[in-house]
PDB file of C-alpha atoms in Angstrom:
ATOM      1  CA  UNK Z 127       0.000   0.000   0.000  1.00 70.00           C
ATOM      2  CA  UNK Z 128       2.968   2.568   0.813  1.00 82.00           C
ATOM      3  CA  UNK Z 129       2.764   5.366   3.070  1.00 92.00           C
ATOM      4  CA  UNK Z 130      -0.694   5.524   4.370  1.00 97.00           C
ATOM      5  CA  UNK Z 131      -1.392   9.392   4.701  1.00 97.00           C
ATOM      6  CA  UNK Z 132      -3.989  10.915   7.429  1.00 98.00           C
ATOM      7  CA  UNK Z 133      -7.540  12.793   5.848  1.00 98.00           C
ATOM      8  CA  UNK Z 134      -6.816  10.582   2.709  1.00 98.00           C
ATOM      9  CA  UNK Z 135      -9.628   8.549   1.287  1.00 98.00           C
ATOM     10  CA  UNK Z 136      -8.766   4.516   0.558  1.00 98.00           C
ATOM     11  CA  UNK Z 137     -11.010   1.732  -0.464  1.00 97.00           C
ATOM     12  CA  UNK Z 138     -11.259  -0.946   2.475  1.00 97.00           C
ATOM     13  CA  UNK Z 139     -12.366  -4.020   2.865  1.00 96.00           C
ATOM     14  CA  UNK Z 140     -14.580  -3.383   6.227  1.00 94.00           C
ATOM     15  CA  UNK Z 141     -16.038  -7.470   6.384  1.00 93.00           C
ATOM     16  CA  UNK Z 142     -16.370  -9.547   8.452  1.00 92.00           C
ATOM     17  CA  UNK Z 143     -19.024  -7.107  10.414  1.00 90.00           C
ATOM     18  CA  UNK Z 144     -21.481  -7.937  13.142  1.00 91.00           C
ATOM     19  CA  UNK Z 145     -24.757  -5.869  13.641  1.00 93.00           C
ATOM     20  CA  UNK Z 146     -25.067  -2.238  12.386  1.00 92.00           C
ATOM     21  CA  UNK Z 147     -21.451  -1.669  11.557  1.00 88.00           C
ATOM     22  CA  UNK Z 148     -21.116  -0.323   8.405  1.00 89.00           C
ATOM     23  CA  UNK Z 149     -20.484  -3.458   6.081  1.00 90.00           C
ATOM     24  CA  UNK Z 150     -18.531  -4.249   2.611  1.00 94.00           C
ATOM     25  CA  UNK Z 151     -15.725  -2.763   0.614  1.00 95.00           C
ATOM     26  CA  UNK Z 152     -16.507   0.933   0.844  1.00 96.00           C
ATOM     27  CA  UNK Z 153     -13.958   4.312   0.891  1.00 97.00           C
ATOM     28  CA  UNK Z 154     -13.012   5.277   4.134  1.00 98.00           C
ATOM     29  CA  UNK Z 155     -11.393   8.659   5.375  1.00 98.00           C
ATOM     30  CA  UNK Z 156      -7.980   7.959   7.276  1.00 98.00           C
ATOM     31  CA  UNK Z 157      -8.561   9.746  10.458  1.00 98.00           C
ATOM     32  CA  UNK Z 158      -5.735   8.704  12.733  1.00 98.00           C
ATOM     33  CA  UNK Z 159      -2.164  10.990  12.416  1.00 97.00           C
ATOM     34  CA  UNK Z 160       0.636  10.402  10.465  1.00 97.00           C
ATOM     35  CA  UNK Z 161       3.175   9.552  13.350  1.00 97.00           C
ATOM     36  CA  UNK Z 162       0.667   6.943  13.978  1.00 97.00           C
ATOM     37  CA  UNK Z 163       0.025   5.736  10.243  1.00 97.00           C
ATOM     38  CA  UNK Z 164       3.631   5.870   9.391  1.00 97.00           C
ATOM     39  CA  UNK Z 165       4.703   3.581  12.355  1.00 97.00           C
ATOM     40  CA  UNK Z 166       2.318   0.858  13.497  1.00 97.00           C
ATOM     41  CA  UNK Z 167       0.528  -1.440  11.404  1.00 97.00           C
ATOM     42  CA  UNK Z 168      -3.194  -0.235  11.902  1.00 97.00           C
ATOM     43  CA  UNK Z 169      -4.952   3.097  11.103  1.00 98.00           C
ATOM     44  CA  UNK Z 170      -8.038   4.511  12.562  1.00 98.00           C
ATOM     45  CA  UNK Z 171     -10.586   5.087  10.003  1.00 98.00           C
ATOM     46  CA  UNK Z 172     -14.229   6.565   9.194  1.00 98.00           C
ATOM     47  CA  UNK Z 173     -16.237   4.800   6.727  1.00 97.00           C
ATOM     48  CA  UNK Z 174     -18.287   6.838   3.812  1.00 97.00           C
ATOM     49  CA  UNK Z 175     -21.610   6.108   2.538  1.00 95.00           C
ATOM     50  CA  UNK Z 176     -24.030   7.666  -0.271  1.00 92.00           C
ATOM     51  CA  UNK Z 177     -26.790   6.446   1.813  1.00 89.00           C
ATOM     52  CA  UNK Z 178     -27.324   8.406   5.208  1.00 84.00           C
ATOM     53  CA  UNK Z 179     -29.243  11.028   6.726  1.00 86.00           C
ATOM     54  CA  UNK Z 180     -28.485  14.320   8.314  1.00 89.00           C
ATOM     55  CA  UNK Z 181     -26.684  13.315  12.029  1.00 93.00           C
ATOM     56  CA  UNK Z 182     -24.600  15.640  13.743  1.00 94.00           C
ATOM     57  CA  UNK Z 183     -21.575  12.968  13.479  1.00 95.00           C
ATOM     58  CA  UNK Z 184     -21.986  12.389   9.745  1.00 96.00           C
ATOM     59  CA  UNK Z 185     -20.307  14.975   7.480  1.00 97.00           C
ATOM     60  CA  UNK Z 186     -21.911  15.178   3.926  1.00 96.00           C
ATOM     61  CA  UNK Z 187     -19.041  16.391   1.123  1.00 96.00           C
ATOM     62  CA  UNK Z 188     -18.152  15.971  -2.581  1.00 94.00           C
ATOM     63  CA  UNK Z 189     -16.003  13.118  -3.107  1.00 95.00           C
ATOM     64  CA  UNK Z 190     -14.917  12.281  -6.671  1.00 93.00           C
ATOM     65  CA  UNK Z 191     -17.800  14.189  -8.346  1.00 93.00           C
ATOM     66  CA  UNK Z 192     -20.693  12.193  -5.992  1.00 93.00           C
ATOM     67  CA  UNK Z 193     -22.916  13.075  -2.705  1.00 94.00           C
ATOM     68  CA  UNK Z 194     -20.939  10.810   0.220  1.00 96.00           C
ATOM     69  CA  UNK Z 195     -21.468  10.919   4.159  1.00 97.00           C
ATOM     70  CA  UNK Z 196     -18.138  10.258   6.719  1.00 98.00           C
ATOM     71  CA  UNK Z 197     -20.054   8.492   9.226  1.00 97.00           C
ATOM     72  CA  UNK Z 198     -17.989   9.460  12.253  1.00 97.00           C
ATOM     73  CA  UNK Z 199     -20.048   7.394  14.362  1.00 95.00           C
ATOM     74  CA  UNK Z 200     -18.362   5.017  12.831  1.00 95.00           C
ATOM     75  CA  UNK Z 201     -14.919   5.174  13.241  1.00 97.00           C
ATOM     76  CA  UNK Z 202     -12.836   1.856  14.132  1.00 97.00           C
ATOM     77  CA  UNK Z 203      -9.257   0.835  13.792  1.00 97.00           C
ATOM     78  CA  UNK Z 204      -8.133  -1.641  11.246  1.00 97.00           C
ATOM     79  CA  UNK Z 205      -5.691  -3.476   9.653  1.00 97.00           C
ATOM     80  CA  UNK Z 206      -3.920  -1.849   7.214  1.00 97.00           C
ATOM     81  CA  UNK Z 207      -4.045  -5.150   5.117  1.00 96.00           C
ATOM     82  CA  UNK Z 208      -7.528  -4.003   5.004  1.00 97.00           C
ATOM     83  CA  UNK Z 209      -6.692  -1.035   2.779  1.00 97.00           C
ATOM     84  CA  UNK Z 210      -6.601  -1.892  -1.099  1.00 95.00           C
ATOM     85  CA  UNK Z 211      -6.634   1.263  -3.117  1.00 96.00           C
ATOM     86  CA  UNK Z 212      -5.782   5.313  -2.502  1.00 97.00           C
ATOM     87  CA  UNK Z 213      -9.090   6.964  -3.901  1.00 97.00           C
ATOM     88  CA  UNK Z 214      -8.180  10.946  -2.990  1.00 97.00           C
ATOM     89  CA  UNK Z 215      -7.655  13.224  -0.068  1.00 97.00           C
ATOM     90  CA  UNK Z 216     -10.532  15.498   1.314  1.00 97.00           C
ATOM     91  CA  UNK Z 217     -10.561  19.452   1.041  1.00 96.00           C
ATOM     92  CA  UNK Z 218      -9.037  21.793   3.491  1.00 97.00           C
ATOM     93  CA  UNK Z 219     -12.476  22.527   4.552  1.00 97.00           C
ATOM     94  CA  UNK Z 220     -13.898  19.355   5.414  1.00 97.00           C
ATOM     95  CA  UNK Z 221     -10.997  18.314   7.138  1.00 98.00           C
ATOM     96  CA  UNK Z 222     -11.703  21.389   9.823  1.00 98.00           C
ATOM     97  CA  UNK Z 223     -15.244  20.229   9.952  1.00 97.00           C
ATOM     98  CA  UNK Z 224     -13.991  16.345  10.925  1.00 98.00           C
ATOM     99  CA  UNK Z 225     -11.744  17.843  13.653  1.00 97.00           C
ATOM    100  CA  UNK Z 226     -15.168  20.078  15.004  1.00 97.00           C
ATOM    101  CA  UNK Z 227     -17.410  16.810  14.448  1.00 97.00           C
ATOM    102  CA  UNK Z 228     -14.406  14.284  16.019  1.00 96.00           C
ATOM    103  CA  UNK Z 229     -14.050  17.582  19.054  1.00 96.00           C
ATOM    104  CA  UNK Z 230     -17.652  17.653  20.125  1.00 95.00           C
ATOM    105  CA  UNK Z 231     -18.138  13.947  19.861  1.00 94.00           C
ATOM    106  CA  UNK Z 232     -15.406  12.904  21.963  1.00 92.00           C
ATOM    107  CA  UNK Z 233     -13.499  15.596  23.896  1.00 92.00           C
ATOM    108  CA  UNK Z 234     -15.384  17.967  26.503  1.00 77.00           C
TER     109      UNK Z 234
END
């Protein structure tokens, strides 16, 4: 895969799943940093979906021309086996609205 870069998009292989986790081979935004993605062998990422609702920890963007959610509800550490393709990075802009969504989700 090479060097796995943080806020860029990759297509990942999320199965097996159990219950409502977000299921399939799907892009997925890298949200964990790069000390961490450069150095150990998993990354933390958010899956993305065109199928979702508004939810104050889902993001909707432009990716690649198409509607898509980051489901930050979502987020989960994987393998970086898992990873199979680089799709893109997101915009300087959505990237600030991750760190506000990731902020108010899970820091006081």
């Amino acid at each position: 895969m090479g060097m796995v870069n943080q806020y860029n998009v990759y297509l990942v292989n999320l199965d097996p799943t159990v219950g409502h986790e977000i299921k399939k081979t799907r892009p997925c935004l890298v949200i964990s940093p790069n000390e961490m993605n450069h150095n150990i062998d998993t990354v933390i990422i958010a899956p993305m979906t065109t199928k979702s609702h508004s939810y104050p920890t889902r993001l909707e963007i432009q990716f690649l021309g198409k509607d898509a959610w980051i489901v930050l509800d979502q987020i989960r550490t994987v393998d970086k086996t898992r990873l199979t393709k680089q799709l893109g990075k997101i915009s300087q802009p959505e990237i600030f609205e991750v760190k506000r969504i990731i902020r108010e989700m899970l820091v006081d």
